[in-house]
PDB file of C-alpha atoms in Angstrom:
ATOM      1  CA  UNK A   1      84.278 120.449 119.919  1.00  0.00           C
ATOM      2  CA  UNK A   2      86.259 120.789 116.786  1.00  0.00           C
ATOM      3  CA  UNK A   3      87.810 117.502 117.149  1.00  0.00           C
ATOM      4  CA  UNK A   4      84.568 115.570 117.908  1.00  0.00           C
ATOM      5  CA  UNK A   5      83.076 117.835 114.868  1.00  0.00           C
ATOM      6  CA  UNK A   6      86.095 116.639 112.380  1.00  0.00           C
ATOM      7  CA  UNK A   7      85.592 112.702 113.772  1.00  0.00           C
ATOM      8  CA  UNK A   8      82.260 112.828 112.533  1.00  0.00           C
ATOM      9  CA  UNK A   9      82.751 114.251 109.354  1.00  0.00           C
ATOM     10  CA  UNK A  10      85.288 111.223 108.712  1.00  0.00           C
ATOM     11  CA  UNK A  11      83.004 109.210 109.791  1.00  0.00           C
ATOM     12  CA  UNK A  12      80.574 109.988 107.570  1.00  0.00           C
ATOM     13  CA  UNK A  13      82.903 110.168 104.318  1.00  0.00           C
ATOM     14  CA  UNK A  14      83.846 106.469 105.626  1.00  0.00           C
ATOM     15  CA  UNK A  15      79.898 105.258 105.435  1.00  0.00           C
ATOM     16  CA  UNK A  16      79.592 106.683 101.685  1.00  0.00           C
ATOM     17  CA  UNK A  17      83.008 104.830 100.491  1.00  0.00           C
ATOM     18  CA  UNK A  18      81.805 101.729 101.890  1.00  0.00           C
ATOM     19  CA  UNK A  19      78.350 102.025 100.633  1.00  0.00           C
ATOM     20  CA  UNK A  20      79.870 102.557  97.592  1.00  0.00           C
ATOM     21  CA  UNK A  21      82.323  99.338  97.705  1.00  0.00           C
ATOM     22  CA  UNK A  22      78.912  97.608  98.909  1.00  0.00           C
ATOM     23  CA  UNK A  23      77.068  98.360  95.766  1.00  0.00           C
ATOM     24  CA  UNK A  24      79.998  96.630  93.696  1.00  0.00           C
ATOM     25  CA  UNK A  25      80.720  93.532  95.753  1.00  0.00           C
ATOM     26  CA  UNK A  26      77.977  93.102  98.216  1.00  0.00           C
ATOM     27  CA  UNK A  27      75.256  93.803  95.433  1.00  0.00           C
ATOM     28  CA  UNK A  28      76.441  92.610  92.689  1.00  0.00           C
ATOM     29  CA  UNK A  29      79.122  90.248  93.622  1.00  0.00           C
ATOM     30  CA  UNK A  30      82.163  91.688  92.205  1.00  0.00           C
ATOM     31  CA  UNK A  31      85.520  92.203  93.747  1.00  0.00           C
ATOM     32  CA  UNK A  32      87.223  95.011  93.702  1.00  0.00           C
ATOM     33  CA  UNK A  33      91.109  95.283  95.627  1.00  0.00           C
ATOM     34  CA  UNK A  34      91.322  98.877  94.417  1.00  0.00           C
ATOM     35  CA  UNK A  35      88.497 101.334  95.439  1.00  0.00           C
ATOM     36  CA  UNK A  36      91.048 104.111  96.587  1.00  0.00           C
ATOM     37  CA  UNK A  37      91.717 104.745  93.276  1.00  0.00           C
ATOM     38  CA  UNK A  38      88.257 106.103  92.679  1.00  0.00           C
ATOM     39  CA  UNK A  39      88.485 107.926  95.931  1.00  0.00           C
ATOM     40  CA  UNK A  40      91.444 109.416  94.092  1.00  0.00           C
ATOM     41  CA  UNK A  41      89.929 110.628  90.934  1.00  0.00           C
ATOM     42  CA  UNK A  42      87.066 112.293  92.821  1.00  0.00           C
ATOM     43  CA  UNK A  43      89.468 113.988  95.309  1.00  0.00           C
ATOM     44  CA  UNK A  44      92.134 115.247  92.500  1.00  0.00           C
ATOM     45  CA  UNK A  45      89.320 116.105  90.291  1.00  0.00           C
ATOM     46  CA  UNK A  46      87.457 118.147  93.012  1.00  0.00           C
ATOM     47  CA  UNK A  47      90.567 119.806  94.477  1.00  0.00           C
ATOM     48  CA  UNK A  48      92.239 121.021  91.272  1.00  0.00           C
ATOM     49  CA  UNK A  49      88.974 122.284  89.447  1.00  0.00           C
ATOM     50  CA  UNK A  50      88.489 124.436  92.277  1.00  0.00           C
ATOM     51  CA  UNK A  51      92.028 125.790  92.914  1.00  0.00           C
ATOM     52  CA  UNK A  52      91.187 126.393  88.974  1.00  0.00           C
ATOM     53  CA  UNK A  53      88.240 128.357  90.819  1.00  0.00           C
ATOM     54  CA  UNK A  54      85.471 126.365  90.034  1.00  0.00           C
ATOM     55  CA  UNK A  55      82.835 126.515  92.294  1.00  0.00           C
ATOM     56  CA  UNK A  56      82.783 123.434  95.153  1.00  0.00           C
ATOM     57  CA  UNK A  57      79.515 121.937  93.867  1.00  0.00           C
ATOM     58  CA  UNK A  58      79.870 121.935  90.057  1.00  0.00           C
ATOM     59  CA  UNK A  59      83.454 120.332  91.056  1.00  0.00           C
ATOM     60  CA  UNK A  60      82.217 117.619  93.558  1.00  0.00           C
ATOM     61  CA  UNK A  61      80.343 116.511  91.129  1.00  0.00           C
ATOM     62  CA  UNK A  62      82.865 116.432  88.470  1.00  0.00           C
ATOM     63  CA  UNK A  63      84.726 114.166  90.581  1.00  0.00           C
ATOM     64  CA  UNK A  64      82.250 111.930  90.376  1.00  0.00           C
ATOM     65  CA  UNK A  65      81.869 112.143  86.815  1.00  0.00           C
ATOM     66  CA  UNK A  66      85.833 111.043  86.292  1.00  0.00           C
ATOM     67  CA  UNK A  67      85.665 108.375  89.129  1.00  0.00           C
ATOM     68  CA  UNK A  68      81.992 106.735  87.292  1.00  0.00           C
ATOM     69  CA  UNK A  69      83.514 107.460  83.794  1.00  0.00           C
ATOM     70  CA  UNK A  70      86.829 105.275  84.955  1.00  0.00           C
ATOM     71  CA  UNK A  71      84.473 102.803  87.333  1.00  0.00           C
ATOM     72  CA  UNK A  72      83.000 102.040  83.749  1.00  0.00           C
ATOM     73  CA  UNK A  73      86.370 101.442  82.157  1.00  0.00           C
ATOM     74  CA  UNK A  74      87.581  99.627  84.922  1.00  0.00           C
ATOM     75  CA  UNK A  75      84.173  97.283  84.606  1.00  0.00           C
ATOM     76  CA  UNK A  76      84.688  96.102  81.031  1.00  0.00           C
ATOM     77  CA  UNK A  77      87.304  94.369  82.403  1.00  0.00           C
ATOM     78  CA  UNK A  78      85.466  92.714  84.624  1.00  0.00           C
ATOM     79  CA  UNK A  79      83.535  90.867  81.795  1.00  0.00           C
ATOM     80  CA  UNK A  80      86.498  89.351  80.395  1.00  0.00           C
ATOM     81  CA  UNK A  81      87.525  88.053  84.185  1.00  0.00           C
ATOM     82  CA  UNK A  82      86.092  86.961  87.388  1.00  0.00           C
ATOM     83  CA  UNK A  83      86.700  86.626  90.880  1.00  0.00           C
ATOM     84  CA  UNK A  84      90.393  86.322  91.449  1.00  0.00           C
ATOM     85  CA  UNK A  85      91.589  87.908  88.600  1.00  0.00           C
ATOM     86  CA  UNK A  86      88.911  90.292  88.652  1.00  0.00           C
ATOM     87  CA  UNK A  87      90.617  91.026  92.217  1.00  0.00           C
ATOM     88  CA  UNK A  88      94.062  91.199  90.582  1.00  0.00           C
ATOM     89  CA  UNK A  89      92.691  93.534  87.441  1.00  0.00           C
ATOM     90  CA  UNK A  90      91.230  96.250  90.161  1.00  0.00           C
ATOM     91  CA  UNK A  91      94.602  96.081  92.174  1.00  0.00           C
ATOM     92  CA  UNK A  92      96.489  97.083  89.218  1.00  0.00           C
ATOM     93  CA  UNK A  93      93.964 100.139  88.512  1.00  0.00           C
ATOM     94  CA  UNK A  94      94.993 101.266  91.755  1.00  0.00           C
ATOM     95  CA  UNK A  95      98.949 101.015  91.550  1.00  0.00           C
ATOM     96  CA  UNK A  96      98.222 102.251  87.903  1.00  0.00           C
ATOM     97  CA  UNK A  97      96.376 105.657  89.120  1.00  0.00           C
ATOM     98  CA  UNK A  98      99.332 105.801  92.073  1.00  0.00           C
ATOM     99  CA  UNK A  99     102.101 105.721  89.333  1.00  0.00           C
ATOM    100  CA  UNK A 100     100.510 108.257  87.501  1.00  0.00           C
ATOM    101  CA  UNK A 101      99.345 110.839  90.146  1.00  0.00           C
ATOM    102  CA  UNK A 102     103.315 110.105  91.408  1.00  0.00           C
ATOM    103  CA  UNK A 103     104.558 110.950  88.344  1.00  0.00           C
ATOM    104  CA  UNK A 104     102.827 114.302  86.745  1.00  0.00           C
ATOM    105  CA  UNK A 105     103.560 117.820  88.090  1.00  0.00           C
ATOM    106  CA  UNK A 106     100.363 119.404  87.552  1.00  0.00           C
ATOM    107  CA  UNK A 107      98.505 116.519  89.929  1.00  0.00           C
ATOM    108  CA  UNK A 108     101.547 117.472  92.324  1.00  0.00           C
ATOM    109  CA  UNK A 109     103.652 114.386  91.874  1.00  0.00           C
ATOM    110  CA  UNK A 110     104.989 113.248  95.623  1.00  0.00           C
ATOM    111  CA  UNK A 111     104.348 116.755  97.141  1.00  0.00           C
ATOM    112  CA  UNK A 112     100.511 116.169  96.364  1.00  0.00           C
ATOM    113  CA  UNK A 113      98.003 119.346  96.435  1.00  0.00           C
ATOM    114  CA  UNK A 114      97.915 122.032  99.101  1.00  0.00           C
ATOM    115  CA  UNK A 115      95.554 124.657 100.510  1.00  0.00           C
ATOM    116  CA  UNK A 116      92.304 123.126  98.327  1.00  0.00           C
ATOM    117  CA  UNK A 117      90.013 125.866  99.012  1.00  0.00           C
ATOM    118  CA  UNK A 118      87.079 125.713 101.254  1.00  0.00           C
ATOM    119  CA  UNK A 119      83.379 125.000 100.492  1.00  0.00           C
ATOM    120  CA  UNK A 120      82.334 128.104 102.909  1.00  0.00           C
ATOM    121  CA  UNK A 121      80.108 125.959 104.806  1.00  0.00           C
ATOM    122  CA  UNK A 122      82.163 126.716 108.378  1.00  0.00           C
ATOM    123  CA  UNK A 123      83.389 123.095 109.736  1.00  0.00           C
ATOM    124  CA  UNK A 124      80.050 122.353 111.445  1.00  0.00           C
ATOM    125  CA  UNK A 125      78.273 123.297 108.075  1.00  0.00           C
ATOM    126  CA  UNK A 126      80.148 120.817 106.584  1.00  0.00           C
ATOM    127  CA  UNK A 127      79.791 118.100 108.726  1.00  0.00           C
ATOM    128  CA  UNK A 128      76.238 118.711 108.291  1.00  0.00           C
ATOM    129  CA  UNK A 129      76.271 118.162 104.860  1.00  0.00           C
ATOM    130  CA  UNK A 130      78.567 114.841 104.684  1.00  0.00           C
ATOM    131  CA  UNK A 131      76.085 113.495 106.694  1.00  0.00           C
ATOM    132  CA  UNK A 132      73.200 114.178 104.892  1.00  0.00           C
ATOM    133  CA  UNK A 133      75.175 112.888 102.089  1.00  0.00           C
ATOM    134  CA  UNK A 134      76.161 109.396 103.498  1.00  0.00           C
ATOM    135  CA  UNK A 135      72.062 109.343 104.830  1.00  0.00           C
ATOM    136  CA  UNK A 136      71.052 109.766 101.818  1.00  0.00           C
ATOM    137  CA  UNK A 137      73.276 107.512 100.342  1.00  0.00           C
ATOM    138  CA  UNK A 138      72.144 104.977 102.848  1.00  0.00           C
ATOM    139  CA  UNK A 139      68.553 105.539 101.542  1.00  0.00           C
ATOM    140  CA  UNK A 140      69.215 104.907  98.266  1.00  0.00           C
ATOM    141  CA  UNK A 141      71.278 101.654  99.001  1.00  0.00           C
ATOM    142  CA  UNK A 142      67.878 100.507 100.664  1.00  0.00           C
ATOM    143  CA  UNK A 143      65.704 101.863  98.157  1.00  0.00           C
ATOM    144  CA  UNK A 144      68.081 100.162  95.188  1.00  0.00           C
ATOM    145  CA  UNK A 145      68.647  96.669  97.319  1.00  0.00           C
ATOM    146  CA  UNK A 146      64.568  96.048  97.322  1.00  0.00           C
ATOM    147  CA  UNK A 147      64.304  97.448  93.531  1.00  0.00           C
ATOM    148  CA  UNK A 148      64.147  95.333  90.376  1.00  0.00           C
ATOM    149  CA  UNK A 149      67.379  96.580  89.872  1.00  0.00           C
ATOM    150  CA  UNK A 150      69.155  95.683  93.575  1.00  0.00           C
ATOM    151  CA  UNK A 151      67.011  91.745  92.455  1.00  0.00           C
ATOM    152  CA  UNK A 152      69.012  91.781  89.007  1.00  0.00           C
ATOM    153  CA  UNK A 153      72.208  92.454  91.007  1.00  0.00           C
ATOM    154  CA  UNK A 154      71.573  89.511  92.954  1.00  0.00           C
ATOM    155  CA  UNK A 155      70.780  86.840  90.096  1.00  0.00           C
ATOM    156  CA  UNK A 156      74.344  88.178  88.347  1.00  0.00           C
ATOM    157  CA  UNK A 157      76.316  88.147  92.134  1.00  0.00           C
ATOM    158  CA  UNK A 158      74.654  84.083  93.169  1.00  0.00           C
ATOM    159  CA  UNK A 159      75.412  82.852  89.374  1.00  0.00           C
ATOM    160  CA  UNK A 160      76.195  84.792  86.421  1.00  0.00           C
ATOM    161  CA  UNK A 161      76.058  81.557  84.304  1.00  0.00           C
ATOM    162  CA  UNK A 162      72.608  80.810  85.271  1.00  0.00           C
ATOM    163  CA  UNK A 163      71.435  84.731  85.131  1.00  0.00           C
ATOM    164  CA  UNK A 164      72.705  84.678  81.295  1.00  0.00           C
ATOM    165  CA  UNK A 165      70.374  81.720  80.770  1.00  0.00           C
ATOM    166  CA  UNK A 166      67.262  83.712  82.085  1.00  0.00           C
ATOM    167  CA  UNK A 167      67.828  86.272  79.761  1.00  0.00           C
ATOM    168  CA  UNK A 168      69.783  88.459  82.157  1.00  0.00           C
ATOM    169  CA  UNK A 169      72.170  91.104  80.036  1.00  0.00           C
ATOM    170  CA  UNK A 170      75.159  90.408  82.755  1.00  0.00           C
ATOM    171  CA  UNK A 171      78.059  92.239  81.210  1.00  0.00           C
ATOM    172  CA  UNK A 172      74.990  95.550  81.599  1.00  0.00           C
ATOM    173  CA  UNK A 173      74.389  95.161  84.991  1.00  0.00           C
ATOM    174  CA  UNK A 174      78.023  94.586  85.879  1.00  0.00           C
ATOM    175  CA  UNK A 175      79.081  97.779  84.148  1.00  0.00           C
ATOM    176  CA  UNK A 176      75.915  99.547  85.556  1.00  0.00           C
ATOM    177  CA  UNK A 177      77.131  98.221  89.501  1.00  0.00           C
ATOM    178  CA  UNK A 178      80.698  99.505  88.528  1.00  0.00           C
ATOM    179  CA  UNK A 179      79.389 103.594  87.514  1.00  0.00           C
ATOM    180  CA  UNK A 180      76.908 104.022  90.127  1.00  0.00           C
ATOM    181  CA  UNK A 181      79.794 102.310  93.168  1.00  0.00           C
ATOM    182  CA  UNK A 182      82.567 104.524  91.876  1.00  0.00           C
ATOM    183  CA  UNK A 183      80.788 107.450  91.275  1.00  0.00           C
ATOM    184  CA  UNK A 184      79.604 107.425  94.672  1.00  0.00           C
ATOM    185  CA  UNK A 185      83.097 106.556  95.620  1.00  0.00           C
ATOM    186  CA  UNK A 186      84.129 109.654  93.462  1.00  0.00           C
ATOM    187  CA  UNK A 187      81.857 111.807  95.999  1.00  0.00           C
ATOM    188  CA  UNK A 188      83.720 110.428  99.554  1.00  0.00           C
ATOM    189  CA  UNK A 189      86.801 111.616  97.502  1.00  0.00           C
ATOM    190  CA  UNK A 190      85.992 114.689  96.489  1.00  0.00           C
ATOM    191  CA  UNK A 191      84.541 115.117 100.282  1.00  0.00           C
ATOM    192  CA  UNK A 192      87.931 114.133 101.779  1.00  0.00           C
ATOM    193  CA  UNK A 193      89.928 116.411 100.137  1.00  0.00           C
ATOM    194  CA  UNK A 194      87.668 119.485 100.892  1.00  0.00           C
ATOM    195  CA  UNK A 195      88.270 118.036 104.351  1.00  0.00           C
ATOM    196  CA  UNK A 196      91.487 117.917 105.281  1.00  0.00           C
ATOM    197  CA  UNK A 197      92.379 120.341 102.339  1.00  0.00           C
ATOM    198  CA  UNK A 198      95.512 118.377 101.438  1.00  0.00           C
ATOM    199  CA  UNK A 199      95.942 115.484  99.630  1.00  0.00           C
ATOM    200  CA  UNK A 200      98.818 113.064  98.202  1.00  0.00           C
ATOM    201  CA  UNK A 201      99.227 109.850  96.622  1.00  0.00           C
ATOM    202  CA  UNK A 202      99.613 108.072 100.472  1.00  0.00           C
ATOM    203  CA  UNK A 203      96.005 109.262 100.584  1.00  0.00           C
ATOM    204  CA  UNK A 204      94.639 106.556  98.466  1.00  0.00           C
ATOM    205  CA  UNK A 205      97.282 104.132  99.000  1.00  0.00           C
ATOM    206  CA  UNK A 206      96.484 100.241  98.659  1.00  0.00           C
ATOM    207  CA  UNK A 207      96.079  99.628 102.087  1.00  0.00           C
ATOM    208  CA  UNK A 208      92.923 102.366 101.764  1.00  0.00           C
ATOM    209  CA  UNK A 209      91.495 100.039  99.384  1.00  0.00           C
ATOM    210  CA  UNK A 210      91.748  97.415 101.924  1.00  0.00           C
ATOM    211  CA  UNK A 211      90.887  98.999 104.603  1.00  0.00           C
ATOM    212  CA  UNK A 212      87.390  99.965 102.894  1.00  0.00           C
ATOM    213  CA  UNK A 213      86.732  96.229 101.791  1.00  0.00           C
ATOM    214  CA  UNK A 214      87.381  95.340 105.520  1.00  0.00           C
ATOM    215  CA  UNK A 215      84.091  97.344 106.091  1.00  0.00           C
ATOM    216  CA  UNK A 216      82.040  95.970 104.067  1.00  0.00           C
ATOM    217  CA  UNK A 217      83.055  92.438 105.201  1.00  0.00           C
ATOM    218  CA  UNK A 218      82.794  92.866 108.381  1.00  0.00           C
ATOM    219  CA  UNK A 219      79.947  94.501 108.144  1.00  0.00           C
ATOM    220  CA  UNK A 220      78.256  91.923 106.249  1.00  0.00           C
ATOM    221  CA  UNK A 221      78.524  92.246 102.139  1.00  0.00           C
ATOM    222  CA  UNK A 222      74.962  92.845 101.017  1.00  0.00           C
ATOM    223  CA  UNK A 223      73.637  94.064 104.292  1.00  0.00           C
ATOM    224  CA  UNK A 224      73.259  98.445 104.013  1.00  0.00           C
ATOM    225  CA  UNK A 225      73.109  98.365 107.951  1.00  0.00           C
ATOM    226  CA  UNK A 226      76.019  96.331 108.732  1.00  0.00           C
ATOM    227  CA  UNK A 227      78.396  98.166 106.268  1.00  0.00           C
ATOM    228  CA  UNK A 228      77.396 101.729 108.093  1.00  0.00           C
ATOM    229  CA  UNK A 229      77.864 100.261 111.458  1.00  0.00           C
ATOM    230  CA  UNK A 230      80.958  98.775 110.292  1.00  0.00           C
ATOM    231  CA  UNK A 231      82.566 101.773 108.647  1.00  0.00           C
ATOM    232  CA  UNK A 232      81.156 104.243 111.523  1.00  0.00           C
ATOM    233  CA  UNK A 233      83.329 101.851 114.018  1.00  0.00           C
ATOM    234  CA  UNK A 234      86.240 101.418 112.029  1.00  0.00           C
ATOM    235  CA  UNK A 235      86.902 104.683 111.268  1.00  0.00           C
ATOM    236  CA  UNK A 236      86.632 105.968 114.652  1.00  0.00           C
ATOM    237  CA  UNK A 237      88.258 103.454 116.523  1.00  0.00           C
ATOM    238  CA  UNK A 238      91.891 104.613 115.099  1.00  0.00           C
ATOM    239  CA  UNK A 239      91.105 107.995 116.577  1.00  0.00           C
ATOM    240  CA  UNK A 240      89.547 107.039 120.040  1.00  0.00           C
ATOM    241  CA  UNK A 241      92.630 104.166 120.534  1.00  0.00           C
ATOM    242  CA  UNK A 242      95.699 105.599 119.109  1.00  0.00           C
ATOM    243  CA  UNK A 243      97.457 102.390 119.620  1.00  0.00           C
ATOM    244  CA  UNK A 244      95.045 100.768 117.383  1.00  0.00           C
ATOM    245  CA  UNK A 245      96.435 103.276 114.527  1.00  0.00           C
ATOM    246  CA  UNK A 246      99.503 102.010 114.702  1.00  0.00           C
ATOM    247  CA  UNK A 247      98.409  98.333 114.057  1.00  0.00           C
ATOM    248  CA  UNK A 248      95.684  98.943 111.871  1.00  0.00           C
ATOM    249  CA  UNK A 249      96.340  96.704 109.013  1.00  0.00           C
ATOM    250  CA  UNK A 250      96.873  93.878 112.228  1.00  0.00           C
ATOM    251  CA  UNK A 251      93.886  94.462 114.204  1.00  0.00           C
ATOM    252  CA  UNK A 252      91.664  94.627 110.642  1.00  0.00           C
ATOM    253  CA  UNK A 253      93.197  91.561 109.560  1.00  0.00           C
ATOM    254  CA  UNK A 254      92.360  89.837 112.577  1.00  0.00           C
ATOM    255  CA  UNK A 255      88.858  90.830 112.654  1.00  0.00           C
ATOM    256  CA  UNK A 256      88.395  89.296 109.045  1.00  0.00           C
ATOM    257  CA  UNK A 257      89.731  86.503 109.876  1.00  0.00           C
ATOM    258  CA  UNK A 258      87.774  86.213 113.449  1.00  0.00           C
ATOM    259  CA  UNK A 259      84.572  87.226 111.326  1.00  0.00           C
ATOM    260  CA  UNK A 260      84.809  84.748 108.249  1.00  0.00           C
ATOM    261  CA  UNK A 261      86.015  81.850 110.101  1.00  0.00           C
ATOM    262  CA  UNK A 262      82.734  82.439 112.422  1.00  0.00           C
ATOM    263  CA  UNK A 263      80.572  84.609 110.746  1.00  0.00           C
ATOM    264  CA  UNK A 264      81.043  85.026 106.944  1.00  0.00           C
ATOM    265  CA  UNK A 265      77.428  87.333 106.353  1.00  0.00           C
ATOM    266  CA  UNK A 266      79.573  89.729 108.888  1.00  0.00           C
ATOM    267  CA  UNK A 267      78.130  91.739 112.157  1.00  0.00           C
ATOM    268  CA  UNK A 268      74.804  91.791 109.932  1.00  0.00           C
ATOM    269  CA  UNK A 269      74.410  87.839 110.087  1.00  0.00           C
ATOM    270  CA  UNK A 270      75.337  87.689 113.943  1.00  0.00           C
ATOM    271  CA  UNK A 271      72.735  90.457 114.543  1.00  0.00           C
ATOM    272  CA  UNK A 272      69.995  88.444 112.743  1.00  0.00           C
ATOM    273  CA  UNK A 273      70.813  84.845 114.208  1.00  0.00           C
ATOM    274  CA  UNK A 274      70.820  86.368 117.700  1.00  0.00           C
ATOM    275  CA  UNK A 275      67.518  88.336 116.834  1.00  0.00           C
ATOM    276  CA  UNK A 276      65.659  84.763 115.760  1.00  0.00           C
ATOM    277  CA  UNK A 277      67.207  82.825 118.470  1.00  0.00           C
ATOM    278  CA  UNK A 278      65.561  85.542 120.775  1.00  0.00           C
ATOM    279  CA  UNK A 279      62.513  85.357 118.987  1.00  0.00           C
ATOM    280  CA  UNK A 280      62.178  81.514 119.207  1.00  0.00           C
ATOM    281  CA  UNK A 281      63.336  81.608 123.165  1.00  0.00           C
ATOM    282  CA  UNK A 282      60.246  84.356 123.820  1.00  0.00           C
ATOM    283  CA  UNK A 283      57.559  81.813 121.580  1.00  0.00           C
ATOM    284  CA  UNK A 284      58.992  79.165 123.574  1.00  0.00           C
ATOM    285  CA  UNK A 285      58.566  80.749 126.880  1.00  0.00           C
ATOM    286  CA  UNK A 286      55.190  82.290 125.617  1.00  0.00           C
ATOM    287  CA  UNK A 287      54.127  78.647 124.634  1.00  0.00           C
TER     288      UNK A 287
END
C-alpha cells in the first residue's frame, strides 16, 4: 500500500510541474528548456528553511516565493529574445542554478541535503494533500484559461507583434506568465523534497526540464486536460515498466516525435478530432 500511496503522490507533484510549464508555454507561448531549475529553488528553499526549523507551510511557500521571484528575473529576458533563443536563455538558467547548487557547501554541494524533516502529515496525509494541491491547481488553470487574463495570454502566445498593436502591454503579461508558472513550479519542488526527503543537484538535472516539457507536449500545449493526463501517465509509466526507466529519454523522444509529426495539439487534439468525427458519424446515422 505504501508503494501505490508514494506513486500517487509523484504523480500528483508531476501534474502541478506541468501545469506550471503549461501556464508559460502553452498559455502564453513561451519556451522554456529549463523548468527544473525552479523545481530547484522551491525544493532547496523548502528543505533548508526547515532543517533551519521553520515550520513546513511558512517554508513551502517560501519556495515559491524564490522560484516566482527568479521566474521574474528569468522573464525579463525573455523580452529581449524569442523563441529559440528564448529556449537557449532558460537552458542556461538551469546549468547556471546546477553550477551553483554544485558548488556551495551550505546548499550541500554534490552530497546534496539529507533527512529534510517531515510535514507530520503521515504518508497517506500527505498524499492527500499533493493532490488537493495539483486539483486545485488544475482549477485554477481552467478558471485562468477562460479569464481575461488566460485571453491576453493568447493574443501575446498567436502574435506578440500584432498584440503590441492592440494596445496589449506584452513584456507585462510575459513577466506576469513567468511568476505565476514558476511559482507554482516552486510548490512541486518544495513538495518533492518533503517527499523523498533527500535531494541533490541530479534532482533537477536538464533532462528533468525535458522530461516536464515532454508533458505538456504530448499532452497538448494549451489544453489543462491533456497536460494532467499526460503527466499522470508519464510519471507512472517508469514505475509500472522498469524497462521503460532505463530508456526514458528514448521512449519520450519517440513519443514527441510520433505526436508532432501526427498530432502537434498533442493527446488533447486526437481526443477532440475523434470526439467530432463521432459526433458527425451519430448525426449522420441519426439523419
Amino acid at each position: 500500500m505504501e508503494y501505490e500511496i508514494s506513486l500517487l503522490t509523484i504523480m500528483g507533484i508531476s501534474i502541478i510541474g506541468a501545469l506550471s510549464l503549461n501556464i508559460i508555454v502553452g498559455f502564453c507561448g513561451q519556451i522554456s528548456l529549463g523548468h527544473a531549475a525552479f523545481f530547484g529553488m522551491g525544493a532547496y528553499t523548502s528543505a533548508i528553511l526547515t532543517k533551519l526549523g521553520i515550520a513546513f507551510a511558512p517554508a513551502v511557500l517560501a519556495g515559491m516565493l524564490v522560484a516566482g521571484l527568479l521566474g521574474i528575473l528569468v522573464g525579463f529576458a525573455s523580452l529581449r529574445v524569442r523563441h529559440d533563443f528564448l529556449a537557449i536563455t532558460t537552458m542556461g538558467v538551469a546549468f547556471l542554478f546546477l553550477g551553483i547548487v554544485r558548488k556551495q557547501e551550505f546548499l550541500g554541494g554534490e552530497m546534496g541535503i539529507a533527512m529534510i524533516p517531515d510535514p507530520g502529515l503521515g504518508k497517506a496525509g500527505y498524499m492527500i494533500l499533493v493532490l488537493v494541491l495539483a486539483l486545485g491547481l488544475a482549477l485554477f488553470s481552467v478558471y485562468l484559461k477562460r479569464s481575461w487574463l488566460g485571453f491576453t495570454f493568447d493574443a501575446v502566445a498567436d502574435d506578440e507583434d500584432t498584440a503590441n498593436l492592440v494596445g496589449i502591454n506584452v513584456s507585462y503579461y510575459k513577466l506576469i506568465a513567468f511568476a505565476i508558472g514558476t511559482a507554482f513550479a516552486g510548490l512541486a519542488g518544495a513538495l518533492y523534497a518533503h517527499h523523498v526527503k533527500f535531494i541533490d543537484p541530479e534532482s533537477f538535472s536538464f533532462v528533468e526540464s525535458i522530461t516536464v516539457l515532454s508533458m505538456v507536449v504530448i499532452g497538448g500545449a494549451g489544453s489543462v486536460w491533456g497536460v494532467i493526463i499526460a503527466a499522470a501517465a508519464l510519471s507512472l509509466f517508469p514505475m509500472w515498466f522498469q524497462f521503460i526507466d532505463q530508456y526514458k529519454l528514448l521512449v519520450y523522444g519517440g513519443l514527441l516525435c510520433v505526436i508532432m509529426l501526427f498530432s502537434p495539439d498533442g493527446l488533447s487534439g486526437i481526443f477532440m478530432r475523434s470526439y467530432t468525427y463521432l459526433r458527425g458519424r451519430e448525426s449522420n446515422a441519426s439523419g
